[in-house]
mmCIF file of C-alpha atoms in Angstrom:
data_model
loop_
_atom_site.group_PDB
_atom_site.id
_atom_site.type_symbol
_atom_site.label_atom_id
_atom_site.label_comp_id
_atom_site.label_asym_id
_atom_site.label_seq_id
_atom_site.Cartn_x
_atom_site.Cartn_y
_atom_site.Cartn_z
ATOM 1 C CA ILE A 1 -147.046 82.111 -156.233
ATOM 2 C CA ARG A 2 -145.036 84.250 -153.282
ATOM 3 C CA SER A 3 -147.337 84.761 -151.479
ATOM 4 C CA HIS A 4 -148.811 80.892 -151.585
ATOM 5 C CA VAL A 5 -144.953 79.877 -150.921
ATOM 6 C CA ALA A 6 -144.263 82.371 -148.091
ATOM 7 C CA GLU A 7 -148.165 81.240 -146.478
ATOM 8 C CA VAL A 8 -146.530 78.134 -146.325
ATOM 9 C CA MET A 9 -143.495 78.394 -145.249
ATOM 10 C CA ALA A 10 -145.240 80.501 -142.582
ATOM 11 C CA THR A 11 -147.418 77.695 -142.031
ATOM 12 C CA CYS A 12 -144.038 74.928 -141.489
ATOM 13 C CA GLY A 13 -142.010 77.541 -139.413
ATOM 14 C CA LEU A 14 -139.795 78.091 -141.972
ATOM 15 C CA THR A 15 -139.782 81.822 -142.454
ATOM 16 C CA GLU A 16 -136.512 82.040 -139.767
ATOM 17 C CA VAL A 17 -134.471 79.905 -142.557
ATOM 18 C CA SER A 18 -135.474 80.569 -145.352
ATOM 19 C CA GLY A 19 -132.273 82.569 -146.339
ATOM 20 C CA ARG A 20 -130.495 79.042 -145.490
ATOM 21 C CA LEU A 21 -129.760 76.281 -148.031
ATOM 22 C CA ILE A 22 -131.562 72.707 -147.207
ATOM 23 C CA GLY A 23 -128.041 71.273 -146.740
ATOM 24 C CA HIS A 24 -127.501 73.461 -143.473
ATOM 25 C CA LEU A 25 -130.812 72.993 -141.588
ATOM 26 C CA SER A 26 -131.006 70.056 -138.980
ATOM 27 C CA LYS A 27 -133.587 67.328 -139.882
ATOM 28 C CA GLY A 28 -136.930 68.805 -138.144
ATOM 29 C CA TYR A 29 -136.219 71.795 -140.482
ATOM 30 C CA ARG A 30 -135.765 69.776 -143.423
ATOM 31 C CA GLN A 31 -138.803 67.386 -142.103
ATOM 32 C CA ARG A 32 -140.693 70.714 -142.274
ATOM 33 C CA VAL A 33 -139.259 71.363 -146.148
ATOM 34 C CA GLY A 34 -141.036 68.222 -147.124
ATOM 35 C CA PHE A 35 -144.173 69.264 -145.144
ATOM 36 C CA ALA A 36 -143.841 72.949 -147.304
ATOM 37 C CA MET A 37 -143.143 71.597 -150.378
ATOM 38 C CA ALA A 38 -146.267 69.110 -150.140
ATOM 39 C CA LEU A 39 -148.801 72.040 -149.149
ATOM 40 C CA LEU A 40 -147.572 73.847 -152.200
ATOM 41 C CA GLY A 41 -150.906 73.471 -154.440
ATOM 42 C CA SER A 42 -153.102 73.221 -151.222
ATOM 43 C CA PRO A 43 -153.517 70.084 -151.512
ATOM 44 C CA LYS A 44 -156.590 67.740 -150.077
ATOM 45 C CA PHE A 45 -154.753 64.754 -148.930
ATOM 46 C CA LEU A 46 -151.429 65.151 -147.673
ATOM 47 C CA ILE A 47 -149.640 61.013 -147.224
ATOM 48 C CA LEU A 48 -146.484 61.124 -144.663
ATOM 49 C CA ASP A 49 -144.400 57.982 -144.522
ATOM 50 C CA GLU A 50 -142.849 58.209 -140.808
ATOM 51 C CA PRO A 51 -142.563 61.571 -140.779
ATOM 52 C CA THR A 52 -140.859 61.465 -136.954
ATOM 53 C CA VAL A 53 -138.217 58.542 -137.764
ATOM 54 C CA GLY A 54 -134.796 60.249 -136.791
ATOM 55 C CA LEU A 55 -135.894 62.881 -135.337
ATOM 56 C CA ASP A 56 -134.947 64.416 -131.463
ATOM 57 C CA PRO A 57 -138.396 64.520 -129.038
ATOM 58 C CA THR A 58 -138.232 68.733 -129.485
ATOM 59 C CA GLN A 59 -138.223 67.660 -132.961
ATOM 60 C CA VAL A 60 -141.054 65.664 -133.068
ATOM 61 C CA MET A 61 -143.485 67.144 -130.656
ATOM 62 C CA GLU A 62 -143.121 69.996 -133.422
ATOM 63 C CA VAL A 63 -143.689 68.138 -135.735
ATOM 64 C CA ARG A 64 -146.997 66.900 -134.039
ATOM 65 C CA ARG A 65 -147.543 70.167 -133.857
ATOM 66 C CA LEU A 66 -148.224 70.350 -137.119
ATOM 67 C CA ILE A 67 -149.179 67.996 -138.342
ATOM 68 C CA GLN A 68 -152.003 68.418 -136.012
ATOM 69 C CA ASP A 69 -152.498 72.058 -137.367
ATOM 70 C CA LEU A 70 -152.573 70.981 -140.768
ATOM 71 C CA ALA A 71 -155.058 68.272 -140.122
ATOM 72 C CA GLN A 72 -157.740 71.578 -139.742
ATOM 73 C CA GLU A 73 -157.393 71.757 -143.365
ATOM 74 C CA HIS A 74 -156.162 68.716 -144.971
ATOM 75 C CA THR A 75 -156.820 64.645 -144.993
ATOM 76 C CA ILE A 76 -153.146 63.440 -143.044
ATOM 77 C CA ILE A 77 -153.105 60.060 -144.098
ATOM 78 C CA PHE A 78 -150.532 58.710 -141.974
ATOM 79 C CA SER A 79 -148.340 55.799 -141.863
ATOM 80 C CA THR A 80 -146.350 55.121 -138.579
ATOM 81 C CA HIS A 81 -145.153 51.417 -136.970
ATOM 82 C CA ILE A 82 -144.829 53.688 -133.953
ATOM 83 C CA LEU A 83 -148.194 53.137 -131.563
ATOM 84 C CA ALA A 84 -147.116 56.531 -129.508
ATOM 85 C CA GLU A 85 -147.229 58.686 -132.756
ATOM 86 C CA VAL A 86 -150.819 57.295 -133.883
ATOM 87 C CA THR A 87 -152.012 58.120 -130.421
ATOM 88 C CA ALA A 88 -150.871 61.478 -130.355
ATOM 89 C CA VAL A 89 -151.975 62.772 -134.360
ATOM 90 C CA CYS A 90 -154.434 60.471 -135.401
ATOM 91 C CA GLU A 91 -158.346 60.885 -134.980
ATOM 92 C CA ARG A 92 -159.305 57.385 -136.973
ATOM 93 C CA VAL A 93 -157.097 54.193 -137.702
ATOM 94 C CA VAL A 94 -156.509 52.143 -140.203
ATOM 95 C CA ILE A 95 -154.960 48.993 -139.264
ATOM 96 C CA ILE A 96 -153.508 46.518 -142.107
ATOM 97 C CA ASN A 97 -151.399 43.914 -141.666
ATOM 98 C CA LYS A 98 -149.677 41.652 -144.537
ATOM 99 C CA GLY A 99 -151.314 43.755 -147.276
ATOM 100 C CA GLN A 100 -154.709 43.164 -145.311
ATOM 101 C CA ILE A 101 -157.190 46.022 -143.876
ATOM 102 C CA ARG A 102 -157.322 44.680 -140.463
ATOM 103 C CA ALA A 103 -159.321 47.164 -138.726
ATOM 104 C CA VAL A 104 -160.888 50.455 -139.355
ATOM 105 C CA ASP A 105 -161.992 53.217 -135.935
ATOM 106 C CA THR A 106 -161.180 55.001 -133.972
ATOM 107 C CA ILE A 107 -158.290 54.886 -131.351
ATOM 108 C CA ALA A 108 -161.059 54.668 -127.938
ATOM 109 C CA ASN A 109 -163.058 51.840 -130.150
ATOM 110 C CA LEU A 110 -159.918 49.952 -130.885
ATOM 111 C CA GLU A 111 -158.397 49.589 -127.671
ATOM 112 C CA ALA A 112 -161.407 49.047 -126.119
ATOM 113 C CA SER A 113 -161.747 46.017 -128.453
ATOM 114 C CA VAL A 114 -158.612 44.495 -127.394
ATOM 115 C CA GLY A 115 -159.027 45.206 -123.800
ATOM 116 C CA GLY A 116 -159.979 41.266 -123.183
ATOM 117 C CA ASP A 117 -158.894 38.617 -121.512
ATOM 118 C CA LEU A 118 -154.965 37.120 -121.918
ATOM 119 C CA HIS A 119 -154.610 33.914 -122.405
ATOM 120 C CA LEU A 120 -151.559 31.701 -121.606
ATOM 121 C CA ARG A 121 -149.523 28.903 -122.528
ATOM 122 C CA LEU A 122 -148.037 27.434 -119.665
ATOM 123 C CA LYS A 123 -145.705 24.357 -118.724
ATOM 124 C CA ILE A 124 -145.146 23.691 -115.016
ATOM 125 C CA GLU A 125 -143.518 21.348 -113.240
ATOM 126 C CA GLY A 126 -144.886 19.710 -109.764
ATOM 127 C CA GLU A 127 -147.193 17.456 -108.747
ATOM 128 C CA ILE A 128 -150.972 18.017 -110.617
ATOM 129 C CA THR A 129 -153.183 18.110 -108.164
ATOM 130 C CA LYS A 130 -150.963 20.705 -105.966
ATOM 131 C CA VAL A 131 -149.999 22.372 -109.448
ATOM 132 C CA THR A 132 -153.908 23.117 -110.220
ATOM 133 C CA GLU A 133 -155.315 24.285 -107.249
ATOM 134 C CA ILE A 134 -152.007 27.129 -106.802
ATOM 135 C CA VAL A 135 -153.054 28.268 -110.181
ATOM 136 C CA ARG A 136 -156.963 28.065 -110.218
ATOM 137 C CA ASN A 137 -156.785 29.721 -106.669
ATOM 138 C CA THR A 138 -154.189 32.930 -108.237
ATOM 139 C CA GLU A 139 -156.514 35.800 -107.897
ATOM 140 C CA GLY A 140 -156.914 37.656 -111.415
ATOM 141 C CA VAL A 141 -157.275 34.117 -113.331
ATOM 142 C CA LEU A 142 -160.383 33.304 -114.725
ATOM 143 C CA SER A 143 -160.239 29.692 -116.183
ATOM 144 C CA VAL A 144 -157.916 27.004 -116.314
ATOM 145 C CA ASP A 145 -158.381 24.993 -119.695
ATOM 146 C CA ASP A 146 -156.464 21.986 -121.395
ATOM 147 C CA VAL A 147 -154.966 20.742 -118.700
ATOM 148 C CA GLU A 148 -152.061 18.343 -119.986
ATOM 149 C CA PHE A 149 -149.686 15.938 -117.694
ATOM 150 C CA ASP A 150 -146.722 14.217 -119.582
ATOM 151 C CA SER A 151 -145.079 11.142 -117.846
ATOM 152 C CA GLN A 152 -141.572 13.544 -117.169
ATOM 153 C CA GLY A 153 -143.841 15.292 -114.645
ATOM 154 C CA VAL A 154 -144.076 18.850 -116.564
ATOM 155 C CA ASN A 155 -147.968 19.986 -116.537
ATOM 156 C CA ALA A 156 -149.351 22.249 -119.586
ATOM 157 C CA PHE A 157 -151.941 25.177 -119.187
ATOM 158 C CA THR A 158 -154.070 27.071 -120.747
ATOM 159 C CA VAL A 159 -155.000 29.778 -118.220
ATOM 160 C CA THR A 160 -157.410 32.532 -118.753
ATOM 161 C CA VAL A 161 -155.986 36.314 -117.002
ATOM 162 C CA ALA A 162 -157.680 39.106 -116.627
ATOM 163 C CA SER A 163 -154.673 41.486 -117.014
ATOM 164 C CA GLU A 164 -150.982 41.392 -118.064
ATOM 165 C CA SER A 165 -150.364 41.869 -114.237
ATOM 166 C CA VAL A 166 -151.281 38.250 -113.083
ATOM 167 C CA ARG A 167 -148.562 36.848 -114.495
ATOM 168 C CA LYS A 168 -145.771 37.875 -111.840
ATOM 169 C CA PRO A 169 -148.042 37.105 -108.672
ATOM 170 C CA LEU A 170 -148.316 33.488 -110.592
ATOM 171 C CA MET A 171 -144.843 32.547 -110.834
ATOM 172 C CA SER A 172 -144.322 33.687 -107.842
ATOM 173 C CA ARG A 173 -147.031 31.757 -105.776
ATOM 174 C CA LEU A 174 -145.362 28.696 -108.365
ATOM 175 C CA ILE A 175 -141.502 29.227 -107.660
ATOM 176 C CA ALA A 176 -142.645 29.667 -103.802
ATOM 177 C CA GLU A 177 -145.223 26.314 -103.371
ATOM 178 C CA ASP A 178 -141.315 24.968 -105.737
ATOM 179 C CA CYS A 179 -142.906 23.924 -108.803
#
């Protein structure tokens, strides 16, 4: 048992603080103690819930490195709302929304699948022909659908754009044309 505890402490970087009380350790070291406790008995799976919350940037990097090292010998189930954590430490992702599994894939495949066109719903005041022409002729606008005009001079459009970066030039052109 003693040799296993010493091995786990070394794995988690706790050897230098082995004689200190947990209450006197930093949040990062306390997190490591939690990892060490979970590793006792050499489990096949580790379940980590928001393991970097409340840590300073240096501690976050250390915990990420520890998780990556542990992943060599353990299957780690990692729960977080922080996307940077997912991209830093995960190989596969399961996205759960309201208790339902919505996606299971690699990060690269998930990023590629959401990289499609962006649909904007715009309400623009101005003469409909002029507004429609400005919107259609803005670089990056792929299509203009569902054009509606109301009696107050407000035009509603569903516009498909190639990327988020189209918003600013589109709005600039509309403002420059007094729309």
